[in-house]
Amino acid sequence: MHSNPVVAIIVPIYNVEKYLQECLDSVIGQTYRDLQIILIDDASTDNSFEIAYAYFKQDTRMTLIKNKQNQGVGASRNLALDYLAMQNVGGGGR
């Protein structure tokens, strides 16, 4: 059981390889440690997924989901919210 509430951060990703490392470094560098970080790659055509995957492999607070086709930022956020809802019903897990 966490002593602090877990805060979920949703990061929609689509062709942002130029900015993604800085974004993820900022997220993981927060002083508040009880974070659940949901990365949603929306079928990027650049190296965004590879960058996100490298971070995912190094930080157990991260979950990485990859859309098979581009669906837009709203659909990506909704997918992350659905994932979080399933985690709360199912009892957690990575």
Coordinates of C-alpha atoms in Angstrom, one line a residue:
M1 CA 0.0 0.0 0.0
H2 CA 1.3 3.4 -0.9
S3 CA 1.6 6.0 1.8
N4 CA 0.9 8.7 -0.8
P5 CA -1.7 8.6 -3.6
V6 CA -0.5 7.4 -6.9
V7 CA -0.6 10.1 -9.6
A8 CA -1.1 8.9 -13.2
I9 CA 0.6 10.9 -16.0
I10 CA -0.6 10.3 -19.5
V11 CA 1.8 11.1 -22.3
P12 CA 0.3 10.9 -25.8
I13 CA 3.1 10.4 -28.4
Y14 CA 2.9 11.1 -32.1
N15 CA 6.1 12.0 -34.1
V16 CA 7.7 13.9 -31.3
E17 CA 11.2 12.4 -31.3
K18 CA 12.7 15.9 -31.2
Y19 CA 11.0 16.6 -27.8
L20 CA 10.3 13.3 -26.2
Q21 CA 13.5 12.7 -24.3
E22 CA 13.2 16.1 -22.7
C23 CA 9.6 15.4 -21.8
L24 CA 10.3 12.0 -20.3
D25 CA 13.3 13.2 -18.4
S26 CA 11.1 15.9 -16.9
V27 CA 8.4 13.4 -15.9
I28 CA 10.8 10.9 -14.3
G29 CA 12.8 13.6 -12.6
Q30 CA 9.8 14.8 -10.5
T31 CA 10.4 14.8 -6.8
Y32 CA 7.0 13.1 -6.2
R33 CA 7.9 9.4 -6.8
D34 CA 4.5 7.7 -6.6
L35 CA 3.8 8.1 -10.3
Q36 CA 2.2 5.8 -12.9
I37 CA 3.3 7.0 -16.3
I38 CA 1.3 5.9 -19.3
L39 CA 3.0 6.3 -22.6
I40 CA 0.6 6.0 -25.6
D41 CA 2.4 5.9 -29.0
D42 CA -0.2 6.8 -31.6
A43 CA 1.5 5.0 -34.5
S44 CA 4.4 7.4 -34.8
T45 CA 6.4 7.2 -38.1
D46 CA 9.6 8.6 -36.6
N47 CA 11.7 7.2 -33.8
S48 CA 9.3 8.2 -31.0
F49 CA 8.3 4.7 -30.2
E50 CA 11.9 3.5 -29.9
I51 CA 12.7 6.4 -27.5
A52 CA 9.6 5.7 -25.4
Y53 CA 10.5 2.0 -25.3
A54 CA 14.0 2.7 -24.0
Y55 CA 12.5 4.7 -21.1
F56 CA 9.9 2.0 -20.5
K57 CA 12.6 -0.6 -20.1
Q58 CA 14.4 1.5 -17.5
D59 CA 11.5 2.7 -15.3
T60 CA 9.0 0.2 -13.8
R61 CA 6.5 3.1 -13.2
M62 CA 6.0 3.3 -17.0
T63 CA 3.5 1.5 -19.2
L64 CA 3.9 1.7 -23.0
I65 CA 1.0 1.1 -25.3
K66 CA 1.3 1.3 -29.1
N67 CA -1.6 2.0 -31.4
K68 CA -1.6 0.1 -34.7
Q69 CA -2.9 3.1 -36.6
N70 CA -3.0 6.8 -35.8
Q71 CA -6.2 7.6 -33.9
G72 CA -5.5 11.1 -32.6
V73 CA -4.6 12.6 -29.2
G74 CA -8.1 12.3 -27.8
A75 CA -8.4 8.6 -28.6
S76 CA -4.9 8.0 -27.2
R77 CA -5.9 9.7 -23.9
N78 CA -9.1 7.7 -23.7
L79 CA -7.1 4.5 -24.2
A80 CA -4.9 5.4 -21.3
L81 CA -7.9 6.2 -19.1
D82 CA -9.4 2.8 -20.1
Y83 CA -6.2 1.1 -19.1
L84 CA -6.1 2.9 -15.8
A85 CA -9.7 1.9 -15.1
M86 CA -8.9 -1.7 -15.8
Q87 CA -5.9 -1.5 -13.4
N88 CA -8.2 -0.3 -10.6
V89 CA -10.7 -3.1 -11.3
G90 CA -8.1 -5.8 -11.8
G91 CA -5.9 -5.0 -8.8
G92 CA -2.9 -3.4 -10.5
G93 CA 0.1 -4.8 -12.4
R94 CA 2.5 -3.6 -15.0

